[in-house]
């Protein structure tokens, strides 16, 4: 898109928003129902597009993307009326007599920039929030998932209101052109590096942002666990989650040294059970997204001090863009695999002498998007919850907080800012407007000049809660 096209696009959407077409609940609900129809009627095309982009298994596409979007729409339809309703609030004595409420209102025209790893889910889930809040919206899908981006560009105008909801395809030039525009909200999912670029662009117009970024999400494994269940849940959260190309996938494990041998054995058994002796032949595991990402991951594996620490996996096939699930035991703390976000099927396991050491390790690094703890120790559970920081946390499982509609999903620090899912998506694209209502009676003379000693005495006592003295001063004011 050239600048003139981008200007025209945003102007058309702003006109649509100003016309009021996106504000009625009926419009919002109609878009959600249309999105549900789109998922139902075009399921096969969506599964095929994700397979072409990242080799995502059909089961994983349905569970992690289609059903999640459908649940978001269904949940929003169920609660939309209550989300839109003003919240009554109490008011203070200083404004007596009065009443107050907080009115959620749409921000205006929003830009959603999505990621390639869950190209359908991470495109439409934020759009659901923008629609629920009554905004017009532009969706910019990731150019690294071109089949899904093209499908979204085809389907969205067929099912949704094309006057208020648009899709823009393209790469860096198109994204840059969009970021040069003034928006009322920008929602970005992707890397921390690009998140800083988005935030800098937004700052020029004081545009609020939600940044859903990533980071190195740790798993803390205590000695007091069910090793088999722990291994299965870690393995599924890692390799059953887009082959670890997910911001919430476990990035590394900090395990009590006494449990490390059993845990690694259990993880190996899980991987053999899940994907067989040759996982490249499995239809249940995704591929690496592209050649540059493949080279980056193999570079992490081949680094000195790391390649000789591989205890399981390590096979790779550049023609198939496939890297097998790989377990690395105790790589150097300063190696790239321990300092960079992996975003791929490599899992370092670091033995620690205590969970306090594990917590210290986490707390001296940038705050992660997710933190996972496995333990039967309730005291440790409470300690980790209260003394570590992460965007979200799961105890004795992985990744499930992402699909819990009643909880906010988002990062903190380098892993992002802002949150969404369920009502939190509605709130992310809304302004909560304070409205105070008063009538024409109860107009106190003490509010207005001249500020006599009696008026000052009344106001001072009233504000301090000395109501008897305030009444005395008021009577003196009235007599004067």
GROMACS .gro file of C-alpha atoms in nm:
model
  480
    1UNK     CA    1   0.000   0.000   0.000
    2UNK     CA    2   0.125   0.347  -0.081
    3UNK     CA    3   0.067   0.636   0.165
    4UNK     CA    4  -0.237   0.761  -0.029
    5UNK     CA    5  -0.403   0.419  -0.013
    6UNK     CA    6  -0.330   0.394   0.357
    7UNK     CA    7  -0.467   0.744   0.419
    8UNK     CA    8  -0.783   0.655   0.229
    9UNK     CA    9  -0.827   0.327   0.416
   10UNK     CA   10  -0.803   0.488   0.757
   11UNK     CA   11  -1.029   0.778   0.651
   12UNK     CA   12  -1.297   0.535   0.531
   13UNK     CA   13  -1.286   0.340   0.855
   14UNK     CA   14  -1.295   0.658   1.062
   15UNK     CA   15  -1.601   0.773   0.867
   16UNK     CA   16  -1.764   0.436   0.933
   17UNK     CA   17  -1.693   0.467   1.303
   18UNK     CA   18  -1.818   0.825   1.323
   19UNK     CA   19  -2.139   0.722   1.148
   20UNK     CA   20  -2.220   0.512   1.455
   21UNK     CA   21  -2.260   0.184   1.266
   22UNK     CA   22  -2.024  -0.008   1.499
   23UNK     CA   23  -2.181   0.107   1.827
   24UNK     CA   24  -2.513  -0.086   1.849
   25UNK     CA   25  -2.500  -0.418   2.027
   26UNK     CA   26  -2.683  -0.572   1.731
   27UNK     CA   27  -2.395  -0.486   1.496
   28UNK     CA   28  -2.137  -0.629   1.732
   29UNK     CA   29  -2.334  -0.951   1.785
   30UNK     CA   30  -2.394  -0.988   1.411
   31UNK     CA   31  -2.018  -0.979   1.342
   32UNK     CA   32  -1.954  -1.244   1.609
   33UNK     CA   33  -2.222  -1.473   1.468
   34UNK     CA   34  -2.079  -1.420   1.118
   35UNK     CA   35  -1.734  -1.517   1.243
   36UNK     CA   36  -1.878  -1.837   1.390
   37UNK     CA   37  -2.035  -1.913   1.051
   38UNK     CA   38  -1.703  -1.848   0.878
   39UNK     CA   39  -1.521  -2.095   1.104
   40UNK     CA   40  -1.789  -2.359   1.053
   41UNK     CA   41  -1.822  -2.321   0.677
   42UNK     CA   42  -1.454  -2.273   0.596
   43UNK     CA   43  -1.290  -2.512   0.841
   44UNK     CA   44  -1.129  -2.719   0.568
   45UNK     CA   45  -0.977  -2.417   0.394
   46UNK     CA   46  -0.838  -2.286   0.723
   47UNK     CA   47  -0.681  -2.620   0.814
   48UNK     CA   48  -0.526  -2.643   0.467
   49UNK     CA   49  -0.382  -2.289   0.489
   50UNK     CA   50  -0.215  -2.355   0.826
   51UNK     CA   51  -0.075  -2.682   0.696
   52UNK     CA   52   0.078  -2.497   0.399
   53UNK     CA   53   0.224  -2.224   0.620
   54UNK     CA   54   0.372  -2.419   0.909
   55UNK     CA   55   0.275  -2.783   0.865
   56UNK     CA   56   0.037  -2.756   1.159
   57UNK     CA   57  -0.154  -3.082   1.226
   58UNK     CA   58  -0.527  -3.062   1.162
   59UNK     CA   59  -0.608  -3.168   1.519
   60UNK     CA   60  -0.384  -2.895   1.660
   61UNK     CA   61  -0.537  -2.634   1.426
   62UNK     CA   62  -0.885  -2.726   1.539
   63UNK     CA   63  -0.810  -2.739   1.912
   64UNK     CA   64  -0.567  -2.449   1.942
   65UNK     CA   65  -0.709  -2.210   1.681
   66UNK     CA   66  -1.060  -2.282   1.549
   67UNK     CA   67  -1.224  -2.398   1.870
   68UNK     CA   68  -1.056  -2.121   2.069
   69UNK     CA   69  -1.190  -1.853   1.833
   70UNK     CA   70  -1.533  -2.016   1.841
   71UNK     CA   71  -1.529  -2.019   2.221
   72UNK     CA   72  -1.426  -1.652   2.228
   73UNK     CA   73  -1.719  -1.559   2.002
   74UNK     CA   74  -1.967  -1.771   2.198
   75UNK     CA   75  -1.850  -1.633   2.531
   76UNK     CA   76  -1.868  -1.275   2.401
   77UNK     CA   77  -2.221  -1.326   2.266
   78UNK     CA   78  -2.327  -1.458   2.606
   79UNK     CA   79  -2.186  -1.165   2.803
   80UNK     CA   80  -2.184  -0.875   2.557
   81UNK     CA   81  -2.486  -0.698   2.703
   82UNK     CA   82  -2.344  -0.699   3.055
   83UNK     CA   83  -1.999  -0.590   2.931
   84UNK     CA   84  -2.156  -0.291   2.756
   85UNK     CA   85  -2.369  -0.189   3.054
   86UNK     CA   86  -2.247   0.108   3.263
   87UNK     CA   87  -2.112   0.028   3.610
   88UNK     CA   88  -2.287   0.224   3.886
   89UNK     CA   89  -2.050   0.376   4.139
   90UNK     CA   90  -2.090   0.563   4.465
   91UNK     CA   91  -2.004   0.931   4.481
   92UNK     CA   92  -1.850   1.146   4.751
   93UNK     CA   93  -2.005   1.396   4.991
   94UNK     CA   94  -1.827   1.678   4.813
   95UNK     CA   95  -2.049   1.626   4.506
   96UNK     CA   96  -2.369   1.558   4.706
   97UNK     CA   97  -2.634   1.522   4.578
   98UNK     CA   98  -2.509   1.323   4.277
   99UNK     CA   99  -2.488   0.981   4.115
  100UNK     CA  100  -2.214   0.829   3.906
  101UNK     CA  101  -2.139   0.556   3.658
  102UNK     CA  102  -1.852   0.431   3.442
  103UNK     CA  103  -1.953   0.402   3.079
  104UNK     CA  104  -1.748   0.179   2.846
  105UNK     CA  105  -1.712   0.341   2.506
  106UNK     CA  106  -1.525   0.232   2.191
  107UNK     CA  107  -1.190   0.394   2.129
  108UNK     CA  108  -1.240   0.440   1.756
  109UNK     CA  109  -1.028   0.279   1.484
  110UNK     CA  110  -0.790   0.004   1.594
  111UNK     CA  111  -0.495  -0.166   1.425
  112UNK     CA  112  -0.425  -0.534   1.496
  113UNK     CA  113  -0.086  -0.670   1.384
  114UNK     CA  114  -0.073  -1.045   1.421
  115UNK     CA  115   0.192  -1.320   1.434
  116UNK     CA  116   0.271  -1.621   1.215
  117UNK     CA  117   0.285  -1.900   1.471
  118UNK     CA  118  -0.090  -1.910   1.538
  119UNK     CA  119  -0.186  -1.712   1.230
  120UNK     CA  120  -0.562  -1.759   1.252
  121UNK     CA  121  -0.606  -1.740   1.628
  122UNK     CA  122  -0.374  -1.445   1.689
  123UNK     CA  123  -0.535  -1.254   1.402
  124UNK     CA  124  -0.899  -1.292   1.496
  125UNK     CA  125  -0.891  -1.315   1.875
  126UNK     CA  126  -0.790  -0.949   1.919
  127UNK     CA  127  -1.033  -0.850   1.642
  128UNK     CA  128  -1.312  -1.008   1.849
  129UNK     CA  129  -1.223  -0.772   2.133
  130UNK     CA  130  -1.220  -0.471   1.900
  131UNK     CA  131  -1.560  -0.568   1.758
  132UNK     CA  132  -1.713  -0.634   2.101
  133UNK     CA  133  -1.604  -0.288   2.216
  134UNK     CA  134  -1.762  -0.128   1.908
  135UNK     CA  135  -1.454  -0.027   1.711
  136UNK     CA  136  -1.366  -0.024   1.345
  137UNK     CA  137  -1.054  -0.231   1.289
  138UNK     CA  138  -0.774  -0.306   1.044
  139UNK     CA  139  -0.612  -0.650   1.063
  140UNK     CA  140  -0.257  -0.692   0.936
  141UNK     CA  141  -0.181  -1.069   0.930
  142UNK     CA  142   0.178  -1.191   0.929
  143UNK     CA  143   0.346  -1.216   0.590
  144UNK     CA  144   0.536  -1.519   0.726
  145UNK     CA  145   0.211  -1.718   0.706
  146UNK     CA  146   0.109  -1.612   0.353
  147UNK     CA  147  -0.154  -1.878   0.290
  148UNK     CA  148  -0.343  -1.786   0.607
  149UNK     CA  149  -0.303  -1.413   0.538
  150UNK     CA  150  -0.446  -1.455   0.188
  151UNK     CA  151  -0.734  -1.663   0.322
  152UNK     CA  152  -0.817  -1.402   0.585
  153UNK     CA  153  -0.809  -1.130   0.320
  154UNK     CA  154  -1.055  -1.337   0.118
  155UNK     CA  155  -1.292  -1.448   0.395
  156UNK     CA  156  -1.320  -1.143   0.621
  157UNK     CA  157  -1.496  -0.920   0.363
  158UNK     CA  158  -1.725  -1.210   0.269
  159UNK     CA  159  -1.848  -1.260   0.625
  160UNK     CA  160  -1.785  -0.939   0.821
  161UNK     CA  161  -1.880  -0.575   0.766
  162UNK     CA  162  -1.630  -0.458   0.503
  163UNK     CA  163  -1.707  -0.093   0.578
  164UNK     CA  164  -1.573  -0.126   0.931
  165UNK     CA  165  -1.341  -0.430   0.927
  166UNK     CA  166  -1.056  -0.458   0.679
  167UNK     CA  167  -0.758  -0.685   0.615
  168UNK     CA  168  -0.428  -0.553   0.477
  169UNK     CA  169  -0.176  -0.804   0.342
  170UNK     CA  170   0.193  -0.736   0.300
  171UNK     CA  171   0.526  -0.722   0.478
  172UNK     CA  172   0.745  -0.459   0.636
  173UNK     CA  173   0.657  -0.174   0.392
  174UNK     CA  174   0.285  -0.221   0.447
  175UNK     CA  175   0.326  -0.249   0.823
  176UNK     CA  176   0.540   0.064   0.827
  177UNK     CA  177   0.280   0.253   0.624
  178UNK     CA  178   0.010   0.147   0.865
  179UNK     CA  179   0.216   0.247   1.169
  180UNK     CA  180   0.262   0.594   1.017
  181UNK     CA  181  -0.113   0.648   1.055
  182UNK     CA  182  -0.291   0.772   1.365
  183UNK     CA  183  -0.485   0.499   1.542
  184UNK     CA  184  -0.694   0.489   1.856
  185UNK     CA  185  -0.541   0.157   1.965
  186UNK     CA  186  -0.265  -0.068   1.836
  187UNK     CA  187  -0.259  -0.435   1.929
  188UNK     CA  188   0.064  -0.614   1.836
  189UNK     CA  189   0.163  -0.978   1.881
  190UNK     CA  190   0.521  -1.076   1.806
  191UNK     CA  191   0.880  -1.025   1.912
  192UNK     CA  192   1.012  -0.785   2.172
  193UNK     CA  193   1.238  -0.627   1.909
  194UNK     CA  194   0.949  -0.535   1.681
  195UNK     CA  195   0.734  -0.448   1.982
  196UNK     CA  196   0.975  -0.163   2.057
  197UNK     CA  197   0.934  -0.037   1.699
  198UNK     CA  198   0.555  -0.050   1.729
  199UNK     CA  199   0.562   0.133   2.061
  200UNK     CA  200   0.792   0.403   1.923
  201UNK     CA  201   0.555   0.458   1.629
  202UNK     CA  202   0.254   0.471   1.859
  203UNK     CA  203   0.425   0.723   2.087
  204UNK     CA  204   0.431   0.982   1.807
  205UNK     CA  205   0.052   1.007   1.832
  206UNK     CA  206   0.017   0.905   2.198
  207UNK     CA  207  -0.164   0.594   2.080
  208UNK     CA  208  -0.224   0.332   2.352
  209UNK     CA  209  -0.083  -0.012   2.278
  210UNK     CA  210  -0.122  -0.373   2.381
  211UNK     CA  211   0.203  -0.560   2.321
  212UNK     CA  212   0.182  -0.938   2.338
  213UNK     CA  213   0.548  -1.036   2.322
  214UNK     CA  214   0.746  -1.336   2.441
  215UNK     CA  215   1.049  -1.423   2.646
  216UNK     CA  216   1.199  -1.729   2.806
  217UNK     CA  217   0.917  -1.897   2.998
  218UNK     CA  218   1.069  -2.123   3.267
  219UNK     CA  219   0.943  -2.447   3.419
  220UNK     CA  220   1.031  -2.506   3.785
  221UNK     CA  221   1.018  -2.874   3.886
  222UNK     CA  222   1.037  -2.957   4.257
  223UNK     CA  223   1.155  -3.295   4.386
  224UNK     CA  224   0.808  -3.366   4.521
  225UNK     CA  225   0.614  -3.432   4.198
  226UNK     CA  226   0.449  -3.704   3.994
  227UNK     CA  227   0.732  -3.734   3.741
  228UNK     CA  228   0.530  -3.910   3.471
  229UNK     CA  229   0.244  -3.658   3.474
  230UNK     CA  230   0.492  -3.370   3.495
  231UNK     CA  231   0.683  -3.497   3.192
  232UNK     CA  232   0.367  -3.549   2.984
  233UNK     CA  233   0.235  -3.200   3.059
  234UNK     CA  234   0.570  -3.035   2.986
  235UNK     CA  235   0.612  -3.233   2.664
  236UNK     CA  236   0.263  -3.147   2.541
  237UNK     CA  237   0.304  -2.779   2.630
  238UNK     CA  238   0.638  -2.771   2.449
  239UNK     CA  239   0.619  -2.988   2.138
  240UNK     CA  240   0.241  -3.029   2.113
  241UNK     CA  241   0.210  -2.653   2.095
  242UNK     CA  242   0.308  -2.573   1.735
  243UNK     CA  243   0.634  -2.765   1.791
  244UNK     CA  244   0.733  -2.506   2.053
  245UNK     CA  245   0.689  -2.213   1.814
  246UNK     CA  246   0.467  -2.040   2.067
  247UNK     CA  247   0.530  -1.754   2.304
  248UNK     CA  248   0.396  -1.951   2.601
  249UNK     CA  249   0.581  -2.277   2.532
  250UNK     CA  250   0.816  -2.389   2.809
  251UNK     CA  251   1.155  -2.244   2.715
  252UNK     CA  252   1.373  -2.420   2.972
  253UNK     CA  253   1.342  -2.635   3.285
  254UNK     CA  254   1.496  -2.564   3.626
  255UNK     CA  255   1.462  -2.897   3.808
  256UNK     CA  256   1.573  -3.012   4.150
  257UNK     CA  257   1.890  -3.210   4.083
  258UNK     CA  258   1.749  -3.516   4.259
  259UNK     CA  259   1.467  -3.550   4.005
  260UNK     CA  260   1.655  -3.462   3.684
  261UNK     CA  261   1.749  -3.819   3.571
  262UNK     CA  262   1.394  -3.949   3.619
  263UNK     CA  263   1.244  -3.641   3.454
  264UNK     CA  264   1.462  -3.667   3.143
  265UNK     CA  265   1.385  -4.038   3.112
  266UNK     CA  266   1.013  -3.966   3.143
  267UNK     CA  267   1.029  -3.688   2.881
  268UNK     CA  268   1.208  -3.922   2.640
  269UNK     CA  269   0.940  -4.187   2.691
  270UNK     CA  270   0.667  -3.929   2.628
  271UNK     CA  271   0.828  -3.813   2.304
  272UNK     CA  272   0.864  -4.168   2.177
  273UNK     CA  273   0.501  -4.234   2.265
  274UNK     CA  274   0.377  -3.910   2.107
  275UNK     CA  275   0.583  -3.900   1.786
  276UNK     CA  276   0.757  -4.238   1.742
  277UNK     CA  277   1.119  -4.322   1.666
  278UNK     CA  278   1.126  -4.085   1.369
  279UNK     CA  279   0.919  -3.774   1.457
  280UNK     CA  280   0.976  -3.629   1.108
  281UNK     CA  281   0.726  -3.888   0.983
  282UNK     CA  282   0.465  -3.797   1.243
  283UNK     CA  283   0.152  -3.613   1.131
  284UNK     CA  284   0.104  -3.480   1.483
  285UNK     CA  285   0.390  -3.231   1.505
  286UNK     CA  286   0.441  -2.902   1.318
  287UNK     CA  287   0.740  -2.797   1.108
  288UNK     CA  288   0.968  -2.493   1.143
  289UNK     CA  289   0.813  -2.191   0.975
  290UNK     CA  290   1.092  -2.102   0.727
  291UNK     CA  291   1.458  -2.140   0.633
  292UNK     CA  292   1.592  -1.848   0.833
  293UNK     CA  293   1.419  -1.969   1.147
  294UNK     CA  294   1.555  -2.318   1.080
  295UNK     CA  295   1.910  -2.183   1.051
  296UNK     CA  296   1.873  -1.982   1.370
  297UNK     CA  297   1.763  -2.291   1.564
  298UNK     CA  298   2.036  -2.512   1.424
  299UNK     CA  299   2.283  -2.240   1.518
  300UNK     CA  300   2.164  -2.264   1.878
  301UNK     CA  301   2.211  -2.641   1.867
  302UNK     CA  302   2.556  -2.633   1.711
  303UNK     CA  303   2.710  -2.379   1.948
  304UNK     CA  304   3.022  -2.496   2.130
  305UNK     CA  305   2.931  -2.619   2.476
  306UNK     CA  306   2.576  -2.702   2.367
  307UNK     CA  307   2.600  -2.964   2.094
  308UNK     CA  308   2.777  -3.206   2.329
  309UNK     CA  309   2.500  -3.161   2.590
  310UNK     CA  310   2.222  -3.305   2.373
  311UNK     CA  311   2.076  -3.608   2.551
  312UNK     CA  312   1.781  -3.672   2.321
  313UNK     CA  313   1.688  -3.574   1.964
  314UNK     CA  314   1.894  -3.325   1.770
  315UNK     CA  315   1.805  -3.459   1.423
  316UNK     CA  316   1.722  -3.203   1.159
  317UNK     CA  317   1.614  -3.201   0.793
  318UNK     CA  318   1.653  -2.871   0.607
  319UNK     CA  319   1.448  -2.995   0.310
  320UNK     CA  320   1.149  -3.063   0.533
  321UNK     CA  321   1.223  -2.767   0.763
  322UNK     CA  322   1.205  -3.013   1.051
  323UNK     CA  323   1.398  -3.027   1.377
  324UNK     CA  324   1.321  -3.317   1.608
  325UNK     CA  325   1.221  -3.259   1.971
  326UNK     CA  326   1.554  -3.209   2.147
  327UNK     CA  327   1.653  -3.220   2.513
  328UNK     CA  328   1.974  -3.047   2.623
  329UNK     CA  329   2.114  -3.119   2.969
  330UNK     CA  330   2.280  -2.831   3.153
  331UNK     CA  331   2.406  -2.606   2.870
  332UNK     CA  332   2.625  -2.308   2.970
  333UNK     CA  333   2.430  -2.025   3.129
  334UNK     CA  334   2.583  -1.777   2.883
  335UNK     CA  335   2.504  -1.986   2.572
  336UNK     CA  336   2.258  -1.847   2.319
  337UNK     CA  337   2.010  -2.123   2.395
  338UNK     CA  338   1.995  -1.992   2.754
  339UNK     CA  339   2.003  -1.619   2.680
  340UNK     CA  340   1.778  -1.592   2.372
  341UNK     CA  341   1.414  -1.693   2.339
  342UNK     CA  342   1.430  -2.034   2.171
  343UNK     CA  343   1.089  -2.039   1.997
  344UNK     CA  344   1.152  -2.389   1.870
  345UNK     CA  345   1.176  -2.757   1.969
  346UNK     CA  346   1.488  -2.734   2.188
  347UNK     CA  347   1.444  -2.779   2.563
  348UNK     CA  348   1.733  -2.715   2.804
  349UNK     CA  349   1.712  -2.885   3.145
  350UNK     CA  350   1.914  -2.716   3.421
  351UNK     CA  351   1.972  -2.901   3.752
  352UNK     CA  352   1.944  -2.677   4.061
  353UNK     CA  353   2.020  -2.749   4.425
  354UNK     CA  354   1.693  -2.598   4.548
  355UNK     CA  355   1.379  -2.419   4.435
  356UNK     CA  356   1.516  -2.104   4.598
  357UNK     CA  357   1.806  -2.122   4.352
  358UNK     CA  358   1.558  -2.168   4.069
  359UNK     CA  359   1.359  -1.864   4.181
  360UNK     CA  360   1.677  -1.659   4.203
  361UNK     CA  361   1.769  -1.765   3.849
  362UNK     CA  362   1.430  -1.649   3.719
  363UNK     CA  363   1.425  -1.325   3.917
  364UNK     CA  364   1.762  -1.208   3.783
  365UNK     CA  365   1.639  -1.226   3.422
  366UNK     CA  366   1.375  -1.035   3.223
  367UNK     CA  367   1.020  -1.113   3.336
  368UNK     CA  368   0.880  -1.402   3.130
  369UNK     CA  369   0.541  -1.426   2.964
  370UNK     CA  370   0.462  -1.746   3.153
  371UNK     CA  371   0.602  -1.938   3.449
  372UNK     CA  372   0.520  -2.301   3.522
  373UNK     CA  373   0.567  -2.471   3.858
  374UNK     CA  374   0.535  -2.843   3.936
  375UNK     CA  375   0.516  -2.933   4.304
  376UNK     CA  376   0.303  -3.092   4.573
  377UNK     CA  377   0.437  -2.846   4.829
  378UNK     CA  378   0.170  -2.585   4.902
  379UNK     CA  379   0.414  -2.364   5.089
  380UNK     CA  380   0.649  -2.361   4.788
  381UNK     CA  381   0.356  -2.296   4.560
  382UNK     CA  382   0.259  -1.990   4.764
  383UNK     CA  383   0.621  -1.871   4.778
  384UNK     CA  384   0.674  -1.891   4.403
  385UNK     CA  385   0.343  -1.716   4.332
  386UNK     CA  386   0.426  -1.430   4.568
  387UNK     CA  387   0.800  -1.392   4.499
  388UNK     CA  388   0.833  -1.427   4.121
  389UNK     CA  389   0.687  -1.216   3.842
  390UNK     CA  390   0.552  -1.331   3.507
  391UNK     CA  391   0.270  -1.243   3.272
  392UNK     CA  392   0.085  -1.551   3.392
  393UNK     CA  393   0.149  -1.865   3.591
  394UNK     CA  394   0.026  -2.225   3.591
  395UNK     CA  395   0.082  -2.470   3.876
  396UNK     CA  396   0.122  -2.837   3.781
  397UNK     CA  397   0.049  -2.787   3.411
  398UNK     CA  398   0.148  -2.570   3.116
  399UNK     CA  399  -0.018  -2.324   2.873
  400UNK     CA  400  -0.377  -2.381   2.991
  401UNK     CA  401  -0.410  -2.030   3.130
  402UNK     CA  402  -0.415  -1.909   2.768
  403UNK     CA  403  -0.756  -2.067   2.707
  404UNK     CA  404  -0.914  -1.963   3.038
  405UNK     CA  405  -1.154  -1.683   2.938
  406UNK     CA  406  -1.202  -1.556   3.293
  407UNK     CA  407  -0.831  -1.472   3.331
  408UNK     CA  408  -0.632  -1.196   3.160
  409UNK     CA  409  -0.359  -1.305   2.922
  410UNK     CA  410  -0.065  -1.073   2.872
  411UNK     CA  411   0.295  -1.001   2.956
  412UNK     CA  412   0.487  -0.784   3.197
  413UNK     CA  413   0.810  -0.593   3.139
  414UNK     CA  414   0.995  -0.730   2.836
  415UNK     CA  415   0.722  -0.988   2.777
  416UNK     CA  416   0.465  -0.721   2.700
  417UNK     CA  417   0.199  -0.490   2.835
  418UNK     CA  418  -0.178  -0.499   2.843
  419UNK     CA  419  -0.396  -0.809   2.846
  420UNK     CA  420  -0.687  -0.968   2.664
  421UNK     CA  421  -0.924  -1.269   2.647
  422UNK     CA  422  -1.289  -1.264   2.751
  423UNK     CA  423  -1.395  -0.936   2.908
  424UNK     CA  424  -1.031  -0.831   2.921
  425UNK     CA  425  -1.041  -0.814   2.538
  426UNK     CA  426  -1.347  -0.589   2.558
  427UNK     CA  427  -1.170  -0.369   2.814
  428UNK     CA  428  -0.852  -0.355   2.604
  429UNK     CA  429  -1.038  -0.180   2.322
  430UNK     CA  430  -1.265   0.035   2.541
  431UNK     CA  431  -1.235   0.362   2.726
  432UNK     CA  432  -1.399   0.358   3.067
  433UNK     CA  433  -1.558   0.701   3.081
  434UNK     CA  434  -1.648   0.847   3.420
  435UNK     CA  435  -1.986   1.024   3.420
  436UNK     CA  436  -2.112   1.224   3.721
  437UNK     CA  437  -2.481   1.326   3.727
  438UNK     CA  438  -2.621   1.621   3.925
  439UNK     CA  439  -2.946   1.812   3.934
  440UNK     CA  440  -3.003   2.183   3.988
  441UNK     CA  441  -3.084   2.172   4.357
  442UNK     CA  442  -2.838   2.157   4.645
  443UNK     CA  443  -2.629   2.441   4.506
  444UNK     CA  444  -2.410   2.542   4.799
  445UNK     CA  445  -2.314   2.909   4.825
  446UNK     CA  446  -1.987   2.815   4.993
  447UNK     CA  447  -1.855   2.690   4.654
  448UNK     CA  448  -1.857   3.039   4.513
  449UNK     CA  449  -1.661   3.359   4.584
  450UNK     CA  450  -1.629   3.568   4.784
  451UNK     CA  451  -1.466   3.314   5.017
  452UNK     CA  452  -1.555   3.456   5.356
  453UNK     CA  453  -1.411   3.324   5.682
  454UNK     CA  454  -1.741   3.149   5.752
  455UNK     CA  455  -1.736   2.978   5.408
  456UNK     CA  456  -1.376   2.870   5.455
  457UNK     CA  457  -1.454   2.733   5.802
  458UNK     CA  458  -1.751   2.539   5.663
  459UNK     CA  459  -1.553   2.389   5.371
  460UNK     CA  460  -1.253   2.299   5.590
  461UNK     CA  461  -1.467   2.120   5.851
  462UNK     CA  462  -1.679   1.954   5.582
  463UNK     CA  463  -1.377   1.815   5.398
  464UNK     CA  464  -1.225   1.692   5.725
  465UNK     CA  465  -1.547   1.514   5.820
  466UNK     CA  466  -1.624   1.749   6.114
  467UNK     CA  467  -1.987   1.775   6.013
  468UNK     CA  468  -2.120   1.929   6.335
  469UNK     CA  469  -1.871   2.215   6.308
  470UNK     CA  470  -1.948   2.240   5.937
  471UNK     CA  471  -2.320   2.281   6.010
  472UNK     CA  472  -2.244   2.555   6.263
  473UNK     CA  473  -2.034   2.738   6.005
  474UNK     CA  474  -2.306   2.690   5.742
  475UNK     CA  475  -2.568   2.841   5.969
  476UNK     CA  476  -2.338   3.135   6.033
  477UNK     CA  477  -2.295   3.175   5.656
  478UNK     CA  478  -2.671   3.171   5.605
  479UNK     CA  479  -2.724   3.430   5.881
  480UNK     CA  480  -2.468   3.657   5.719
   0.00000   0.00000   0.00000
